[in-house]
Amino acid sequence: MKIDQYTELYGIIGYPVRHSLSPLMHNTAFEAVGINAVYLAFETRDLKAVTEGMKALPIKGMSVTTPHKIRIIDHLDDLHALASQIGSVNTVVNHDGRLIGFNTDASGALRALEGKVRLEDTHSLIVGAGGAARSIAFALKEMGAIVTITNRTASKGKALTKALGCGFVPWEKMDHIEAELIVQTTPLGMAPDINACPIPVSILKPGITVMDIIYNPRCTRLLRLAQSRGCQIIDGVSMFVHQGAEQFRLWTNVDPPLRVMEE
Ligand code: NAP
């Protein structure tokens, strides 16, 4: 990669953020299409300084990951309609000094499910109620799915169900739900703690679809258990690539090199 006086800067903010594969994916994509840019990981909690720095330097675009997807909104100049409806931002575009927030998690999740499962009237259980769960629950509801949320901290889960108009089931009672689609959105099972699994095997019925949005490891313990019980499984790489591809397009106006990004 050649870095010179014209190189543009992009990045990801989060805390922690060193586990992220976004730098590898976006730098590979920039190189593949011949864009003179670099993408770095910034482990930070100071969103005011980040947004001021984005304008001052300028940094062209930023991915936003946990735990900043909701709090970043207070520091932006404008929000795309979908990000505003969902109330979660995973992408910031620096448009001539104005910082605009977008959400590509929702469409990334839908693209990952596309062609694999019918969503209309499908009983869906979302495990977790953080930023990613919020986007996915919104997207599934928009597609006509019947959504129930469960979360370790009941108050947060209930607040999300109230905001989105879906059902809630307590964490310890998630096996009472007859779900045709389960979407796992907590970090449980992510490296290095790869033996964790938040979902009781009793709800992994043959024929249902289980998506785990963790992408490291690609096949989590949950997905291995689900596959062994005859469920269709969808790993987190597909959503990761599609949400990143839409970010790439928003930042560069160039078609993202999907195959390279997935590799
Ligand atoms: P977040 O906003 O911090 O939310 C985390 C959620 O996980 C909360 O519901 C939290 O519950 C729950 N949780 C955390 N630790 C837990 C534990 N030990 N036991 C039970 N529940 C726990 O994070 P996020 O942005 O939604 O991201 C969550 C995960 O999704 C991360 O692993 C991230 O890498 C992954 N992700 C993947 C993609 C993709 O494209 N594949 C996109 C976005 C995120 P409480 O409310 O009780 O704290």
Tab-separated table of C-alpha atoms and ligand atoms in Angstrom:
chain	number	residue	atom	x	y	z
A	1	MET	CA	0.000	0.000	0.000
A	2	LYS	CA	1.412	3.373	-1.042
A	3	ILE	CA	0.852	6.205	1.446
A	4	ASP	CA	1.511	9.761	0.297
A	5	GLN	CA	0.225	13.327	0.695
A	6	TYR	CA	-3.084	12.417	-0.990
A	7	THR	CA	-3.917	9.373	1.134
A	8	GLU	CA	-7.365	9.663	2.714
A	9	LEU	CA	-8.080	8.443	6.218
A	10	TYR	CA	-10.955	6.250	7.436
A	11	GLY	CA	-11.336	4.228	10.617
A	12	ILE	CA	-13.382	2.500	13.256
A	13	ILE	CA	-14.061	3.690	16.816
A	14	GLY	CA	-14.985	1.335	19.638
A	15	TYR	CA	-13.965	0.215	23.114
A	16	PRO	CA	-12.561	-2.383	22.797
A	17	VAL	CA	-11.855	-2.489	19.079
A	18	ARG	CA	-8.713	-4.577	18.520
A	19	HIS	CA	-10.770	-7.685	17.709
A	20	SER	CA	-12.305	-5.945	14.682
A	21	LEU	CA	-11.672	-7.274	11.184
A	22	SER	CA	-12.957	-4.041	9.601
A	23	PRO	CA	-9.434	-2.604	9.045
A	24	LEU	CA	-8.385	-5.741	7.153
A	25	MET	CA	-11.604	-5.800	5.108
A	26	HIS	CA	-11.666	-2.108	4.169
A	27	ASN	CA	-7.923	-1.763	3.493
A	28	THR	CA	-8.088	-4.802	1.217
A	29	ALA	CA	-11.096	-3.295	-0.552
A	30	PHE	CA	-9.426	0.113	-1.038
A	31	GLU	CA	-6.406	-1.600	-2.547
A	32	ALA	CA	-8.535	-3.850	-4.775
A	33	VAL	CA	-10.317	-0.915	-6.433
A	34	GLY	CA	-7.282	1.416	-6.439
A	35	ILE	CA	-8.453	4.010	-3.895
A	36	ASN	CA	-5.621	5.835	-2.112
A	37	ALA	CA	-6.900	5.479	1.460
A	38	VAL	CA	-6.129	3.788	4.765
A	39	TYR	CA	-8.490	2.563	7.476
A	40	LEU	CA	-7.301	2.376	11.099
A	41	ALA	CA	-8.698	1.167	14.423
A	42	PHE	CA	-9.111	3.785	17.168
A	43	GLU	CA	-9.781	2.492	20.676
A	44	THR	CA	-11.463	5.450	22.340
A	45	ARG	CA	-14.278	6.548	24.616
A	46	ASP	CA	-14.132	10.254	23.814
A	47	LEU	CA	-16.782	10.800	21.146
A	48	LYS	CA	-16.666	14.602	21.333
A	49	ALA	CA	-12.941	14.614	20.562
A	50	VAL	CA	-13.416	11.982	17.826
A	51	THR	CA	-16.041	14.004	15.972
A	52	GLU	CA	-14.083	17.260	16.331
A	53	GLY	CA	-10.978	15.435	15.088
A	54	MET	CA	-12.874	13.991	12.121
A	55	LYS	CA	-13.733	17.506	11.006
A	56	ALA	CA	-10.338	19.037	11.747
A	57	LEU	CA	-8.095	16.504	10.018
A	58	PRO	CA	-10.345	15.631	8.046
A	59	ILE	CA	-11.184	11.934	8.437
A	60	LYS	CA	-13.511	10.954	5.570
A	61	GLY	CA	-15.523	8.228	7.235
A	62	MET	CA	-15.787	6.220	10.412
A	63	SER	CA	-17.289	2.892	11.404
A	64	VAL	CA	-18.814	2.901	14.876
A	65	THR	CA	-18.904	-0.188	17.042
A	66	THR	CA	-19.831	-1.156	20.573
A	67	PRO	CA	-20.433	0.675	22.909
A	68	HIS	CA	-20.791	3.901	20.884
A	69	LYS	CA	-23.566	3.239	18.337
A	70	ILE	CA	-26.253	5.125	20.217
A	71	ARG	CA	-24.227	7.794	22.070
A	72	ILE	CA	-22.487	8.934	18.850
A	73	ILE	CA	-25.816	10.359	17.632
A	74	ASP	CA	-25.517	13.351	20.019
A	75	HIS	CA	-22.245	14.341	18.348
A	76	LEU	CA	-23.378	14.272	14.692
A	77	ASP	CA	-24.730	17.057	12.481
A	78	ASP	CA	-27.398	14.991	10.755
A	79	LEU	CA	-28.853	11.495	10.557
A	80	HIS	CA	-30.026	9.466	7.597
A	81	ALA	CA	-33.740	8.639	7.994
A	82	LEU	CA	-33.158	4.925	8.656
A	83	ALA	CA	-30.510	5.583	11.340
A	84	SER	CA	-32.879	8.055	12.938
A	85	GLN	CA	-35.772	5.562	12.927
A	86	ILE	CA	-33.595	2.793	14.357
A	87	GLY	CA	-31.781	5.068	16.805
A	88	SER	CA	-28.374	3.477	16.121
A	89	VAL	CA	-25.450	4.573	13.932
A	90	ASN	CA	-22.645	2.293	12.732
A	91	THR	CA	-21.350	4.549	9.947
A	92	VAL	CA	-20.344	8.210	9.854
A	93	VAL	CA	-19.772	10.034	6.581
A	94	ASN	CA	-17.829	13.311	6.641
A	95	HIS	CA	-19.614	15.327	3.984
A	96	ASP	CA	-17.609	18.545	3.554
A	97	GLY	CA	-17.239	19.015	7.300
A	98	ARG	CA	-20.755	17.854	8.210
A	99	LEU	CA	-20.903	14.492	9.948
A	100	ILE	CA	-23.862	12.374	8.833
A	101	GLY	CA	-24.844	9.146	10.641
A	102	PHE	CA	-26.030	6.051	8.762
A	103	ASN	CA	-27.059	2.542	9.767
A	104	THR	CA	-25.861	-0.307	7.555
A	105	ASP	CA	-26.304	-3.066	10.180
A	106	ALA	CA	-30.006	-3.440	9.369
A	107	SER	CA	-29.573	-3.910	5.624
A	108	GLY	CA	-26.449	-6.032	6.209
A	109	ALA	CA	-28.465	-8.444	8.358
A	110	LEU	CA	-31.284	-8.593	5.797
A	111	ARG	CA	-28.829	-9.318	2.990
A	112	ALA	CA	-27.369	-12.164	5.084
A	113	LEU	CA	-30.848	-13.681	5.556
A	114	GLU	CA	-31.980	-13.034	1.968
A	115	GLY	CA	-32.917	-16.158	0.054
A	116	LYS	CA	-32.380	-18.365	3.118
A	117	VAL	CA	-35.429	-17.697	5.219
A	118	ARG	CA	-38.866	-16.189	4.632
A	119	LEU	CA	-39.342	-13.342	7.099
A	120	GLU	CA	-43.011	-12.432	6.745
A	121	ASP	CA	-45.035	-13.792	9.717
A	122	THR	CA	-41.975	-15.712	10.920
A	123	HIS	CA	-41.656	-16.067	14.710
A	124	SER	CA	-38.221	-14.640	15.434
A	125	LEU	CA	-36.267	-14.535	18.686
A	126	ILE	CA	-33.516	-11.949	19.046
A	127	VAL	CA	-31.034	-12.716	21.812
A	128	GLY	CA	-29.570	-9.455	23.132
A	129	ALA	CA	-30.778	-5.872	23.105
A	130	GLY	CA	-27.706	-3.809	22.213
A	131	GLY	CA	-26.983	-1.718	19.133
A	132	ALA	CA	-26.891	-4.634	16.692
A	133	ALA	CA	-30.062	-6.195	18.125
A	134	ARG	CA	-31.855	-2.883	17.744
A	135	SER	CA	-31.000	-2.665	14.035
A	136	ILE	CA	-31.838	-6.304	13.332
A	137	ALA	CA	-35.136	-6.190	15.247
A	138	PHE	CA	-36.134	-3.094	13.299
A	139	ALA	CA	-35.216	-4.713	9.973
A	140	LEU	CA	-37.076	-7.954	10.753
A	141	LYS	CA	-40.190	-6.050	11.827
A	142	GLU	CA	-40.077	-4.019	8.619
A	143	MET	CA	-40.092	-7.324	6.701
A	144	GLY	CA	-43.191	-8.487	8.580
A	145	ALA	CA	-41.573	-10.892	11.068
A	146	ILE	CA	-43.080	-11.429	14.522
A	147	VAL	CA	-40.218	-10.408	16.805
A	148	THR	CA	-39.545	-11.329	20.444
A	149	ILE	CA	-36.494	-10.048	22.294
A	150	THR	CA	-34.684	-11.539	25.263
A	151	ASN	CA	-31.843	-9.863	27.145
A	152	ARG	CA	-29.671	-10.514	30.203
A	153	THR	CA	-30.632	-7.102	31.629
A	154	ALA	CA	-34.426	-7.213	31.497
A	155	SER	CA	-34.880	-3.442	31.813
A	156	LYS	CA	-32.822	-2.834	28.639
A	157	GLY	CA	-34.647	-5.580	26.774
A	158	LYS	CA	-38.036	-4.198	27.780
A	159	ALA	CA	-37.034	-0.666	26.799
A	160	LEU	CA	-36.120	-1.908	23.318
A	161	THR	CA	-39.339	-3.906	22.896
A	162	LYS	CA	-41.310	-0.816	23.911
A	163	ALA	CA	-39.438	1.366	21.423
A	164	LEU	CA	-39.894	-1.098	18.536
A	165	GLY	CA	-43.274	-2.588	19.425
A	166	CYS	CA	-42.232	-6.228	19.741
A	167	GLY	CA	-42.525	-8.929	22.404
A	168	PHE	CA	-40.232	-9.612	25.365
A	169	VAL	CA	-39.340	-12.887	27.096
A	170	PRO	CA	-37.150	-13.020	30.235
A	171	TRP	CA	-33.615	-14.369	29.661
A	172	GLU	CA	-34.150	-17.456	31.827
A	173	LYS	CA	-37.409	-18.253	29.983
A	174	MET	CA	-36.241	-17.925	26.370
A	175	ASP	CA	-36.828	-21.647	25.889
A	176	HIS	CA	-40.578	-20.958	26.263
A	177	ILE	CA	-40.553	-19.361	22.805
A	178	GLU	CA	-41.264	-21.432	19.689
A	179	ALA	CA	-38.964	-19.561	17.314
A	180	GLU	CA	-38.551	-20.344	13.621
A	181	LEU	CA	-35.632	-17.918	13.405
A	182	ILE	CA	-33.152	-17.172	16.201
A	183	VAL	CA	-30.664	-14.303	15.856
A	184	GLN	CA	-27.879	-14.285	18.458
A	185	THR	CA	-26.489	-10.758	18.955
A	186	THR	CA	-24.519	-10.882	22.234
A	187	PRO	CA	-20.710	-11.256	22.324
A	188	LEU	CA	-21.086	-14.656	24.077
A	189	GLY	CA	-19.087	-17.196	22.079
A	190	MET	CA	-16.731	-14.628	20.547
A	191	ALA	CA	-12.965	-15.269	20.703
A	192	PRO	CA	-11.242	-15.802	23.078
A	193	ASP	CA	-14.221	-17.156	25.076
A	194	ILE	CA	-15.280	-19.522	22.304
A	195	ASN	CA	-16.980	-22.106	24.543
A	196	ALA	CA	-19.697	-19.698	25.680
A	197	CYS	CA	-23.211	-20.169	24.295
A	198	PRO	CA	-26.158	-18.058	25.487
A	199	ILE	CA	-28.942	-20.264	24.099
A	200	PRO	CA	-30.340	-23.480	25.644
A	201	VAL	CA	-30.140	-26.390	23.192
A	202	SER	CA	-33.795	-27.245	23.845
A	203	ILE	CA	-34.914	-24.394	21.537
A	204	LEU	CA	-32.701	-25.535	18.665
A	205	LYS	CA	-35.385	-27.516	16.832
A	206	PRO	CA	-34.687	-29.227	13.485
A	207	GLY	CA	-35.598	-27.065	10.497
A	208	ILE	CA	-35.385	-23.677	12.210
A	209	THR	CA	-32.787	-21.082	11.194
A	210	VAL	CA	-30.108	-19.870	13.609
A	211	MET	CA	-28.000	-16.845	12.791
A	212	ASP	CA	-25.074	-15.843	15.031
A	213	ILE	CA	-23.738	-12.370	14.211
A	214	ILE	CA	-20.363	-13.089	15.819
A	215	TYR	CA	-17.809	-13.477	13.029
A	216	ASN	CA	-14.760	-14.530	15.060
A	217	PRO	CA	-14.836	-17.516	15.160
A	218	ARG	CA	-16.876	-17.959	11.997
A	219	CYS	CA	-18.560	-21.103	13.339
A	220	THR	CA	-19.442	-20.440	16.982
A	221	ARG	CA	-20.336	-23.093	19.541
A	222	LEU	CA	-23.990	-22.085	19.083
A	223	LEU	CA	-23.807	-22.666	15.326
A	224	ARG	CA	-22.105	-26.044	15.793
A	225	LEU	CA	-24.820	-27.125	18.232
A	226	ALA	CA	-27.562	-25.806	15.932
A	227	GLN	CA	-26.133	-27.622	12.919
A	228	SER	CA	-25.864	-30.880	14.837
A	229	ARG	CA	-29.565	-30.569	15.716
A	230	GLY	CA	-30.672	-30.086	12.105
A	231	CYS	CA	-31.033	-26.294	12.040
A	232	GLN	CA	-30.087	-24.119	9.076
A	233	ILE	CA	-27.164	-21.936	10.212
A	234	ILE	CA	-26.001	-18.490	9.081
A	235	ASP	CA	-22.691	-17.136	10.358
A	236	GLY	CA	-21.776	-13.520	11.127
A	237	VAL	CA	-19.403	-13.076	8.193
A	238	SER	CA	-22.196	-12.517	5.692
A	239	MET	CA	-23.766	-9.654	7.693
A	240	PHE	CA	-20.326	-8.257	8.420
A	241	VAL	CA	-19.388	-8.143	4.731
A	242	HIS	CA	-22.716	-6.634	3.641
A	243	GLN	CA	-22.763	-3.907	6.311
A	244	GLY	CA	-19.147	-3.100	5.391
A	245	ALA	CA	-19.892	-3.092	1.669
A	246	GLU	CA	-22.630	-0.506	2.155
A	247	GLN	CA	-20.258	1.618	4.252
A	248	PHE	CA	-17.691	1.419	1.465
A	249	ARG	CA	-20.248	2.610	-1.079
A	250	LEU	CA	-21.411	5.476	1.158
A	251	TRP	CA	-17.839	6.684	1.680
A	252	THR	CA	-16.486	6.270	-1.850
A	253	ASN	CA	-19.450	6.086	-4.273
A	254	VAL	CA	-17.672	3.072	-5.734
A	255	ASP	CA	-19.121	-0.440	-6.073
A	256	PRO	CA	-17.623	-2.494	-3.233
A	257	PRO	CA	-15.503	-5.503	-4.246
A	258	LEU	CA	-17.705	-8.012	-2.374
A	259	ARG	CA	-15.712	-11.159	-3.119
A	260	VAL	CA	-12.437	-9.610	-1.988
A	261	MET	CA	-14.063	-8.246	1.150
A	262	GLU	CA	-15.456	-11.654	2.060
A	263	GLU	CA	-12.116	-13.345	1.506
B	1	NAP	P1	-23.732	-3.850	22.541
B	1	NAP	O1	-24.535	-2.696	22.045
B	1	NAP	O2	-22.671	-3.604	23.551
B	1	NAP	O3	-24.765	-4.936	23.102
B	1	NAP	C1	-24.310	-6.102	23.717
B	1	NAP	C2	-25.490	-7.022	24.036
B	1	NAP	O4	-24.948	-8.265	24.479
B	1	NAP	C3	-26.398	-6.508	25.136
B	1	NAP	O5	-27.699	-6.971	24.922
B	1	NAP	C4	-25.796	-7.174	26.391
B	1	NAP	O6	-26.737	-7.392	27.417
B	1	NAP	C5	-25.396	-8.522	25.822
B	1	NAP	N1	-24.326	-9.124	26.594
B	1	NAP	C6	-23.042	-8.681	26.697
B	1	NAP	N2	-22.337	-9.504	27.481
B	1	NAP	C7	-23.191	-10.488	27.903
B	1	NAP	C8	-23.065	-11.614	28.736
B	1	NAP	N3	-21.897	-11.933	29.329
B	1	NAP	N4	-24.149	-12.399	28.941
B	1	NAP	C9	-25.339	-12.106	28.349
B	1	NAP	N5	-25.527	-11.024	27.539
B	1	NAP	C10	-24.460	-10.225	27.324
B	1	NAP	O7	-22.996	-4.597	21.347
B	1	NAP	P2	-23.443	-4.700	19.785
B	1	NAP	O8	-22.876	-3.564	19.042
B	1	NAP	O9	-24.896	-4.975	19.733
B	1	NAP	O10	-22.581	-5.974	19.319
B	1	NAP	C11	-22.830	-7.243	19.885
B	1	NAP	C12	-22.035	-8.318	19.165
B	1	NAP	O11	-22.394	-8.366	17.802
B	1	NAP	C13	-20.524	-8.131	19.188
B	1	NAP	O12	-19.943	-9.392	19.368
B	1	NAP	C14	-20.207	-7.586	17.809
B	1	NAP	O13	-18.891	-7.919	17.392
B	1	NAP	C15	-21.244	-8.304	16.970
B	1	NAP	N6	-21.614	-7.572	15.746
B	1	NAP	C16	-21.488	-8.193	14.537
B	1	NAP	C17	-21.854	-7.545	13.394
B	1	NAP	C18	-21.713	-8.219	12.060
B	1	NAP	O14	-21.774	-7.525	11.045
B	1	NAP	N7	-21.567	-9.537	11.989
B	1	NAP	C19	-22.369	-6.243	13.433
B	1	NAP	C20	-22.506	-5.635	14.676
B	1	NAP	C21	-22.127	-6.314	15.836
B	1	NAP	P3	-26.948	-6.350	28.629
B	1	NAP	O15	-27.955	-5.359	28.165
B	1	NAP	O16	-27.405	-7.210	29.741
B	1	NAP	O17	-25.597	-5.723	28.912
